[in-house]
Every structure is written in structure tokens, then in C-alpha cells.
Amino acid sequence: VWGARRLRAASPPSPAVGASQVTVRDALNQALDEELERDERVFLLGEEVAQYDGAYKISRGLWKKYGDKRVIDTPISEMGFAGIAVGAAMAGLRPVCEFMTFNFSMQAIDQVINSAAKTCYMSAGSIAVPIVFRGPNGASAGVAAQHSQCFAAWYGHCPGLKVVSPWSSEDAKGLLKASIRDDNPVVLLENELLYGVPFEMSEQAQSKDFVVPIGKAKIEKQGTHVTLVSHSRPVGHCLEAAAVLAKEGVECEVINLRTIRPMDIETVEASVVKTNHLVTVEGGWPQFGVGAEICARIMEGPAFNYLDAPAVRVTGADVPMPYAKILEDNCIPQVKDIIFAVKKTLNI
């Protein structure tokens, strides 16, 4: 259908001595394998997920292991196969529906929102829709405007959906397993540029029982001067910026949201109470974005009284993504942009 694109991955975090390194791709593959094995109601469908092993090799080896009834290649019709998956979920199965990228989920957004997200509410709780919509989200490298949207704000806007956005391999595996086991429709927004990036994973994180609870953020780095809140690939940029700023005496607290909806605003509030400053970082557009929601929730809640400066958002540029690399780089938040925003809010 579409060839897998060349990845331009970020540098992985430095591993601890003796730590097991697992790529995000392999972590997702592990999660799918374990859940297919654990529950016979789970099945995977999407374009090229079976015989080709997935456009990004997330489902590598699963068709050979589980066969045609559990791993199903579909035609190029997102509205069609998303509808089939929603109907299967209503009938008691637990489908994992892969969009080759979330840009193509726009073809199926009626199925995701009107069919999946609203059915439990409209049926007074009598019809559950345990389905996972997953695939790469946001900007990749050199794929231009129609293939570069971040859908965190789009789907995070809709009641009835849970929306998760992993950064590390631990996030990816734990959140995918939790999503498959959840009785609600879940949108899982991965990042293509992270697929080949290795992260250290503990022995516990690689066990079959490991899940990351939906709706709980993770503090990736403790700090006292400013709170950085992000999700997906920009979490890594925040940690890089924090390392640079630490050399200048600025200690950043970095929060990995993990879940967009329901949002763990309590963890963000507790951090802002401690640091008195807030910077949000995301790859999506600024208007009505994830950062805008965080800023509004902080302003409306008790943590507002602890802010010593206005909250600052770092976002993608408010334009359709250009194709040229130099323009693309200027449309995606970079480490230098985060450093600039931190110094702005701290007035240094």
C-alpha cells in the first residue's frame, strides 16, 4: 500500500549499566503478542498488518503465529474496516484496529467518534465497545502537510474516548496492554520516529503482567524551578533541554503526560505548586491544543495562585507542515525552543 518511510529517530537516553534495551517497535510487538495469547477475543486488523508484518513491522511474526482469524489484512478503506472493528467490539470481541497513520483515521473519524465513543453512553451502559485504534501520529520526516497532523487534541476533545500517547518503550507496552484490556474505546497515538529508538526496560516492565494505568502521568525528572509538561516524542526534547539548563543552574521537572484523556491534571498541579512556573511542549498546532487545555485547567484550579509568571506554550507552527526539511525543522518544537521558553518564563 504505502512503503514504510525512512525513520529519523531521536538519540536514545543513556542506558543504565546492565539495563535491557528494547525499541518502541519491539515493545509494541511484545504487547500485541502477549494480549493475543492471553485473550482469544483479541484480534488485529488493518492494512498490511498480516502477511507483510505491518508497514512499520509492529505486527511482525503475529500472522504466522496466530493465523488469518486473529491477524487480518484489510482493503484500503479506513471507514470500512474501522466500522467492522467497532461492530466486532459491540458483539463481544476486542479488536485492535491499526491505522497506517492517524492521518488516515480522518476517513474513519465518524466510526471512531459517533459509533465507538458514544455507544456506551447512548445505550445507558448496556453496550460496551472495547476497541483500540492505534498507529503512528504526528509529524514524521519529509511527509508534508497531509501526513503530519497530531491528533491528540482532536480525539482528546471527545467524551467517550480514552486517548493515550506513549513516549518510551515502557509507556508503549504498558499503555497498549492497558488499552486492550479496557472496556472503553481507546485511541493510542504512537510516534513513527520513536519506533526504532531503544529505551531501557526493567525486568518488571517486560513481564506479561505489566500494564501502565491509563490516566496517570509520570515524572521523568524531578526539579524545583520550572515544570515542563509534554507527551510523545517531545518528552525526549524536554529531557534534553533540562540537561542543558541544569548546567546553568536551572532544575526542570519533566512530566510525561502518557494519557491525554482523562488528563492527570493533579500531577501537573502538584508540580506547579512546587516550581511556580509552567511550560507545556507539544508537536501539535497551538490553537485549542493540549497545552492550551493544560494552561486553562491550571488557571481554573488551585495551582494558579502559585504561579510566579504566566504559563508558556511551546507548540508546532500554526501552518500546514511544509515538505522542505529546513522549513519542517522550523515548524516542529526543537530543544532550543524549549530552552528559550524556560528562560522567558523564569525571566533569565
CSV table of C-alpha atoms in Angstrom, one decimal:
chain,number,residue,atom,x,y,z
A,1,VAL,CA,0.0,0.0,0.0
A,2,TRP,CA,2.4,2.7,1.2
A,3,GLY,CA,6.0,1.8,1.8
A,4,ALA,CA,7.4,2.2,5.3
A,5,ARG,CA,9.2,5.5,5.5
A,6,ARG,CA,12.9,6.0,6.4
A,7,LEU,CA,13.0,6.9,10.1
A,8,ARG,CA,14.9,9.8,11.6
A,9,ALA,CA,15.0,8.8,15.2
A,10,ALA,CA,16.0,10.9,18.2
A,11,SER,CA,19.0,9.9,20.2
A,12,PRO,CA,18.0,7.3,22.9
A,13,PRO,CA,18.5,8.1,26.6
A,14,SER,CA,21.8,6.8,28.1
A,15,PRO,CA,21.3,3.3,29.4
A,16,ALA,CA,22.0,2.2,32.9
A,17,VAL,CA,24.6,-0.4,33.4
A,18,GLY,CA,23.2,-3.8,32.7
A,19,ALA,CA,19.8,-2.5,31.6
A,20,SER,CA,17.9,-4.3,28.9
A,21,GLN,CA,17.4,-2.2,25.8
A,22,VAL,CA,14.1,-2.6,23.9
A,23,THR,CA,12.9,-0.5,21.0
A,24,VAL,CA,9.5,1.0,21.0
A,25,ARG,CA,8.6,-1.2,18.0
A,26,ASP,CA,9.6,-4.3,19.8
A,27,ALA,CA,7.7,-3.2,23.0
A,28,LEU,CA,4.5,-2.8,21.0
A,29,ASN,CA,5.1,-6.1,19.3
A,30,GLN,CA,5.5,-7.8,22.7
A,31,ALA,CA,2.3,-6.2,24.0
A,32,LEU,CA,0.3,-7.4,21.0
A,33,ASP,CA,1.7,-10.9,21.2
A,34,GLU,CA,1.0,-11.2,24.9
A,35,GLU,CA,-2.5,-9.9,24.6
A,36,LEU,CA,-3.4,-12.1,21.6
A,37,GLU,CA,-2.1,-15.1,23.6
A,38,ARG,CA,-3.9,-14.0,26.8
A,39,ASP,CA,-7.4,-13.5,25.4
A,40,GLU,CA,-8.8,-15.3,22.4
A,41,ARG,CA,-11.3,-12.4,21.8
A,42,VAL,CA,-8.4,-10.0,20.9
A,43,PHE,CA,-7.6,-9.7,17.2
A,44,LEU,CA,-5.7,-7.3,15.0
A,45,LEU,CA,-6.8,-5.8,11.7
A,46,GLY,CA,-5.6,-3.1,9.3
A,47,GLU,CA,-3.7,-2.5,6.1
A,48,GLU,CA,-0.7,-4.9,5.6
A,49,VAL,CA,-0.7,-6.0,9.3
A,50,ALA,CA,-0.7,-9.7,8.5
A,51,GLN,CA,1.3,-11.1,5.6
A,52,TYR,CA,3.6,-8.0,5.3
A,53,ASP,CA,4.2,-8.0,9.1
A,54,GLY,CA,2.9,-4.4,9.2
A,55,ALA,CA,4.0,-1.3,7.4
A,56,TYR,CA,6.2,-0.4,10.4
A,57,LYS,CA,6.8,-4.1,11.5
A,58,ILE,CA,4.8,-3.6,14.7
A,59,SER,CA,2.9,-6.8,14.0
A,60,ARG,CA,6.0,-8.7,12.8
A,61,GLY,CA,5.5,-12.5,13.2
A,62,LEU,CA,2.0,-12.4,14.6
A,63,TRP,CA,0.2,-13.6,11.4
A,64,LYS,CA,2.4,-16.6,11.2
A,65,LYS,CA,1.8,-17.4,14.9
A,66,TYR,CA,-1.9,-16.7,15.2
A,67,GLY,CA,-3.3,-17.1,11.7
A,68,ASP,CA,-5.9,-15.4,9.4
A,69,LYS,CA,-8.7,-15.2,12.0
A,70,ARG,CA,-6.6,-13.2,14.6
A,71,VAL,CA,-4.4,-11.0,12.3
A,72,ILE,CA,-6.4,-9.7,9.4
A,73,ASP,CA,-5.3,-7.8,6.3
A,74,THR,CA,-7.9,-5.3,5.2
A,75,PRO,CA,-8.6,-3.3,2.0
A,76,ILE,CA,-7.6,0.3,1.8
A,77,SER,CA,-10.8,1.6,3.3
A,78,GLU,CA,-10.4,3.1,6.8
A,79,MET,CA,-14.1,3.8,7.2
A,80,GLY,CA,-14.9,0.2,6.2
A,81,PHE,CA,-12.5,-1.7,8.4
A,82,ALA,CA,-12.9,0.7,11.4
A,83,GLY,CA,-16.7,0.0,11.1
A,84,ILE,CA,-16.1,-3.7,11.0
A,85,ALA,CA,-13.9,-3.4,14.1
A,86,VAL,CA,-16.5,-1.3,16.0
A,87,GLY,CA,-19.2,-3.8,15.2
A,88,ALA,CA,-17.0,-6.7,16.4
A,89,ALA,CA,-16.4,-4.9,19.7
A,90,MET,CA,-20.1,-4.4,20.2
A,91,ALA,CA,-20.5,-8.1,19.6
A,92,GLY,CA,-18.0,-9.0,22.3
A,93,LEU,CA,-14.6,-9.2,20.6
A,94,ARG,CA,-11.7,-7.0,21.5
A,95,PRO,CA,-10.3,-5.6,18.2
A,96,VAL,CA,-7.0,-3.7,17.8
A,97,CYS,CA,-7.6,-1.5,14.7
A,98,GLU,CA,-4.4,-0.2,13.1
A,99,PHE,CA,-4.4,3.0,11.0
A,100,MET,CA,-1.3,3.0,8.9
A,101,THR,CA,-1.0,6.6,10.2
A,102,PHE,CA,-3.6,8.5,12.1
A,103,ASN,CA,-3.8,11.0,9.2
A,104,PHE,CA,-5.9,8.2,7.5
A,105,SER,CA,-8.1,7.9,10.6
A,106,MET,CA,-9.8,11.1,9.3
A,107,GLN,CA,-11.5,8.7,6.8
A,108,ALA,CA,-12.9,6.8,9.8
A,109,ILE,CA,-13.5,9.6,12.3
A,110,ASP,CA,-17.3,9.1,12.1
A,111,GLN,CA,-16.8,5.4,13.2
A,112,VAL,CA,-14.3,6.4,16.0
A,113,ILE,CA,-16.5,9.1,17.5
A,114,ASN,CA,-20.1,8.6,16.5
A,115,SER,CA,-20.0,4.8,16.6
A,116,ALA,CA,-17.4,3.8,19.2
A,117,ALA,CA,-17.1,6.7,21.6
A,118,LYS,CA,-20.9,7.5,22.1
A,119,THR,CA,-22.4,4.0,22.1
A,120,CYS,CA,-21.9,3.2,25.8
A,121,TYR,CA,-23.5,6.5,26.8
A,122,MET,CA,-26.3,6.3,24.3
A,123,SER,CA,-27.1,2.7,25.4
A,124,ALA,CA,-27.2,3.6,29.1
A,125,GLY,CA,-24.2,1.5,29.6
A,126,SER,CA,-25.6,-1.7,28.2
A,127,ILE,CA,-23.3,-1.8,25.1
A,128,ALA,CA,-19.5,-1.7,25.8
A,129,VAL,CA,-17.1,-1.0,22.9
A,130,PRO,CA,-13.7,-2.5,23.9
A,131,ILE,CA,-11.6,-1.4,20.9
A,132,VAL,CA,-8.2,0.1,20.4
A,133,PHE,CA,-7.4,2.4,17.5
A,134,ARG,CA,-3.6,2.6,17.2
A,135,GLY,CA,-0.9,3.7,14.8
A,136,PRO,CA,1.7,6.5,14.3
A,137,ASN,CA,0.6,10.0,15.0
A,138,GLY,CA,2.0,13.5,14.4
A,139,ALA,CA,4.9,14.6,12.2
A,140,SER,CA,7.3,12.1,10.7
A,141,ALA,CA,10.2,13.1,8.4
A,142,GLY,CA,9.6,14.6,5.0
A,143,VAL,CA,5.9,13.6,4.6
A,144,ALA,CA,4.5,17.1,4.2
A,145,ALA,CA,1.1,18.6,5.2
A,146,GLN,CA,-1.4,15.8,4.7
A,147,HIS,CA,0.6,13.3,6.7
A,148,SER,CA,1.9,15.3,9.7
A,149,GLN,CA,-1.0,16.2,12.0
A,150,CYS,CA,-1.0,15.5,15.7
A,151,PHE,CA,-4.5,14.1,16.6
A,152,ALA,CA,-4.1,14.3,20.4
A,153,ALA,CA,-6.3,17.5,20.6
A,154,TRP,CA,-8.8,16.2,18.0
A,155,TYR,CA,-9.6,12.9,19.8
A,156,GLY,CA,-8.9,14.3,23.3
A,157,HIS,CA,-11.8,16.7,22.7
A,158,CYS,CA,-14.3,13.8,22.6
A,159,PRO,CA,-16.1,12.4,25.6
A,160,GLY,CA,-16.4,8.6,25.5
A,161,LEU,CA,-12.9,8.1,24.3
A,162,LYS,CA,-9.7,7.4,26.2
A,163,VAL,CA,-6.6,8.8,24.5
A,164,VAL,CA,-3.1,7.7,25.3
A,165,SER,CA,0.2,9.0,23.9
A,166,PRO,CA,3.3,6.9,24.8
A,167,TRP,CA,6.9,8.1,24.8
A,168,SER,CA,9.2,5.3,26.0
A,169,SER,CA,9.2,1.6,25.3
A,170,GLU,CA,7.8,1.1,28.8
A,171,ASP,CA,5.0,3.6,28.0
A,172,ALA,CA,4.2,1.9,24.7
A,173,LYS,CA,4.0,-1.7,26.0
A,174,GLY,CA,2.2,-0.8,29.3
A,175,LEU,CA,-0.3,1.5,27.7
A,176,LEU,CA,-1.1,-0.8,24.8
A,177,LYS,CA,-1.8,-3.7,27.1
A,178,ALA,CA,-3.9,-1.5,29.4
A,179,SER,CA,-5.8,-0.2,26.3
A,180,ILE,CA,-6.6,-3.7,25.0
A,181,ARG,CA,-7.9,-4.7,28.5
A,182,ASP,CA,-10.1,-1.6,28.9
A,183,ASP,CA,-13.8,-1.9,28.2
A,184,ASN,CA,-13.9,1.5,26.6
A,185,PRO,CA,-12.7,2.7,23.1
A,186,VAL,CA,-9.1,3.8,23.3
A,187,VAL,CA,-7.1,5.9,20.8
A,188,LEU,CA,-3.4,5.1,21.1
A,189,LEU,CA,-1.2,7.7,19.4
A,190,GLU,CA,2.3,6.3,18.7
A,191,ASN,CA,5.2,8.2,17.0
A,192,GLU,CA,6.9,6.8,13.9
A,193,LEU,CA,10.2,8.5,14.7
A,194,LEU,CA,10.3,6.6,18.0
A,195,TYR,CA,9.7,3.1,16.7
A,196,GLY,CA,13.4,2.4,16.2
A,197,VAL,CA,14.6,4.1,19.4
A,198,PRO,CA,15.7,1.8,22.2
A,199,PHE,CA,14.9,2.6,25.8
A,200,GLU,CA,15.9,0.7,28.9
A,201,MET,CA,13.1,-1.5,30.3
A,202,SER,CA,13.2,-3.2,33.7
A,203,GLU,CA,12.6,-6.9,34.1
A,204,GLN,CA,9.2,-6.0,35.6
A,205,ALA,CA,8.2,-3.9,32.6
A,206,GLN,CA,9.0,-6.9,30.3
A,207,SER,CA,6.7,-9.2,32.2
A,208,LYS,CA,3.4,-10.4,30.8
A,209,ASP,CA,1.5,-8.8,33.8
A,210,PHE,CA,3.0,-5.3,33.3
A,211,VAL,CA,0.5,-2.5,32.5
A,212,VAL,CA,0.7,1.3,32.7
A,213,PRO,CA,-2.5,2.7,34.2
A,214,ILE,CA,-4.5,4.9,31.8
A,215,GLY,CA,-4.9,8.4,33.2
A,216,LYS,CA,-1.7,8.6,35.2
A,217,ALA,CA,1.2,10.9,34.2
A,218,LYS,CA,4.9,10.1,35.1
A,219,ILE,CA,7.5,12.5,36.4
A,220,GLU,CA,10.5,11.6,34.3
A,221,LYS,CA,12.8,14.1,36.1
A,222,GLN,CA,12.5,15.9,39.4
A,223,GLY,CA,13.1,19.6,39.5
A,224,THR,CA,12.4,22.8,41.5
A,225,HIS,CA,12.5,25.8,39.2
A,226,VAL,CA,10.1,25.1,36.3
A,227,THR,CA,7.6,22.4,35.3
A,228,LEU,CA,7.8,21.0,31.7
A,229,VAL,CA,4.8,19.1,30.6
A,230,SER,CA,4.8,17.1,27.4
A,231,HIS,CA,3.7,13.9,25.7
A,232,SER,CA,5.1,11.6,23.0
A,233,ARG,CA,8.4,12.4,21.2
A,234,PRO,CA,8.7,16.0,22.7
A,235,VAL,CA,9.2,14.4,26.2
A,236,GLY,CA,12.7,13.5,25.0
A,237,HIS,CA,13.3,17.0,23.8
A,238,CYS,CA,12.2,18.3,27.2
A,239,LEU,CA,14.8,16.0,28.9
A,240,GLU,CA,17.5,17.2,26.6
A,241,ALA,CA,16.6,20.8,27.3
A,242,ALA,CA,16.5,20.1,31.0
A,243,ALA,CA,20.1,18.6,30.8
A,244,VAL,CA,21.3,21.8,29.1
A,245,LEU,CA,19.6,24.1,31.6
A,246,ALA,CA,20.9,22.1,34.5
A,247,LYS,CA,24.4,23.2,33.6
A,248,GLU,CA,23.2,26.8,34.0
A,249,GLY,CA,21.7,26.1,37.4
A,250,VAL,CA,18.1,25.7,36.3
A,251,GLU,CA,16.4,22.5,37.5
A,252,CYS,CA,13.4,21.5,35.4
A,253,GLU,CA,10.8,19.0,36.5
A,254,VAL,CA,9.8,17.0,33.4
A,255,ILE,CA,6.3,15.4,33.3
A,256,ASN,CA,5.4,12.8,30.7
A,257,LEU,CA,1.6,13.0,30.4
A,258,ARG,CA,1.2,9.5,29.0
A,259,THR,CA,-2.6,10.0,28.8
A,260,ILE,CA,-4.3,12.9,27.1
A,261,ARG,CA,-7.8,11.9,28.2
A,262,PRO,CA,-8.5,11.5,31.1
A,263,MET,CA,-5.7,14.0,31.8
A,264,ASP,CA,-3.8,13.7,35.1
A,265,ILE,CA,-4.0,17.4,36.0
A,266,GLU,CA,-3.4,16.6,39.7
A,267,THR,CA,0.3,15.6,39.0
A,268,VAL,CA,0.8,18.8,37.0
A,269,GLU,CA,-0.8,20.9,39.7
A,270,ALA,CA,1.4,19.4,42.4
A,271,SER,CA,4.5,20.2,40.3
A,272,VAL,CA,3.4,23.8,39.6
A,273,VAL,CA,2.8,24.3,43.4
A,274,LYS,CA,6.4,23.2,43.9
A,275,THR,CA,8.1,25.0,40.9
A,276,ASN,CA,5.8,28.1,40.5
A,277,HIS,CA,6.4,28.0,36.7
A,278,LEU,CA,4.9,26.1,33.8
A,279,VAL,CA,5.9,25.4,30.2
A,280,THR,CA,3.9,23.0,28.0
A,281,VAL,CA,5.5,21.3,25.0
A,282,GLU,CA,3.7,19.6,22.1
A,283,GLY,CA,4.2,18.8,18.4
A,284,GLY,CA,0.6,19.8,17.5
A,285,TRP,CA,-0.8,23.1,16.5
A,286,PRO,CA,-1.3,25.8,19.1
A,287,GLN,CA,-5.0,26.7,18.8
A,288,PHE,CA,-7.2,24.5,21.0
A,289,GLY,CA,-4.2,22.3,21.7
A,290,VAL,CA,-3.2,20.0,24.6
A,291,GLY,CA,-1.0,22.8,26.0
A,292,ALA,CA,-4.0,25.2,25.8
A,293,GLU,CA,-6.1,22.8,27.8
A,294,ILE,CA,-3.4,22.3,30.5
A,295,CYS,CA,-3.0,26.1,30.8
A,296,ALA,CA,-6.7,26.6,31.2
A,297,ARG,CA,-7.0,23.8,33.8
A,298,ILE,CA,-4.2,25.3,35.8
A,299,MET,CA,-5.7,28.8,35.6
A,300,GLU,CA,-9.1,27.4,36.8
A,301,GLY,CA,-7.7,25.4,39.7
A,302,PRO,CA,-5.8,26.0,42.9
A,303,ALA,CA,-2.3,25.8,41.4
A,304,PHE,CA,-2.9,29.2,39.6
A,305,ASN,CA,-2.3,31.0,42.9
A,306,TYR,CA,1.2,29.5,43.0
A,307,LEU,CA,2.3,30.7,39.5
A,308,ASP,CA,5.0,33.4,39.6
A,309,ALA,CA,4.8,34.0,35.9
A,310,PRO,CA,2.3,33.3,33.0
A,311,ALA,CA,2.4,29.7,31.7
A,312,VAL,CA,4.1,29.4,28.3
A,313,ARG,CA,3.3,27.0,25.4
A,314,VAL,CA,5.8,25.6,23.0
A,315,THR,CA,3.9,24.1,20.0
A,316,GLY,CA,4.2,23.3,16.4
A,317,ALA,CA,3.9,26.2,14.0
A,318,ASP,CA,0.3,27.3,13.1
A,319,VAL,CA,0.7,26.3,9.5
A,320,PRO,CA,0.3,23.1,7.4
A,321,MET,CA,3.6,21.2,7.5
A,322,PRO,CA,6.0,22.1,4.8
A,323,TYR,CA,7.9,19.5,2.8
A,324,ALA,CA,11.3,21.1,2.8
A,325,LYS,CA,13.5,19.9,5.7
A,326,ILE,CA,14.7,23.3,6.8
A,327,LEU,CA,11.1,24.6,7.0
A,328,GLU,CA,9.9,21.4,8.6
A,329,ASP,CA,12.5,21.8,11.4
A,330,ASN,CA,11.3,25.3,12.0
A,331,CYS,CA,7.7,24.1,12.3
A,332,ILE,CA,8.4,21.4,14.9
A,333,PRO,CA,9.5,22.3,18.5
A,334,GLN,CA,13.2,21.9,19.0
A,335,VAL,CA,15.3,21.7,22.1
A,336,LYS,CA,16.4,25.4,21.6
A,337,ASP,CA,12.7,26.5,21.6
A,338,ILE,CA,12.1,24.8,24.9
A,339,ILE,CA,15.2,26.4,26.5
A,340,PHE,CA,14.1,29.8,25.2
A,341,ALA,CA,10.6,29.3,26.7
A,342,VAL,CA,12.0,28.3,30.1
A,343,LYS,CA,14.3,31.3,30.2
A,344,LYS,CA,11.4,33.5,29.1
A,345,THR,CA,9.1,32.3,32.0
A,346,LEU,CA,12.0,32.5,34.5
A,347,ASN,CA,13.0,35.9,33.2
A,348,ILE,CA,16.7,35.0,32.8
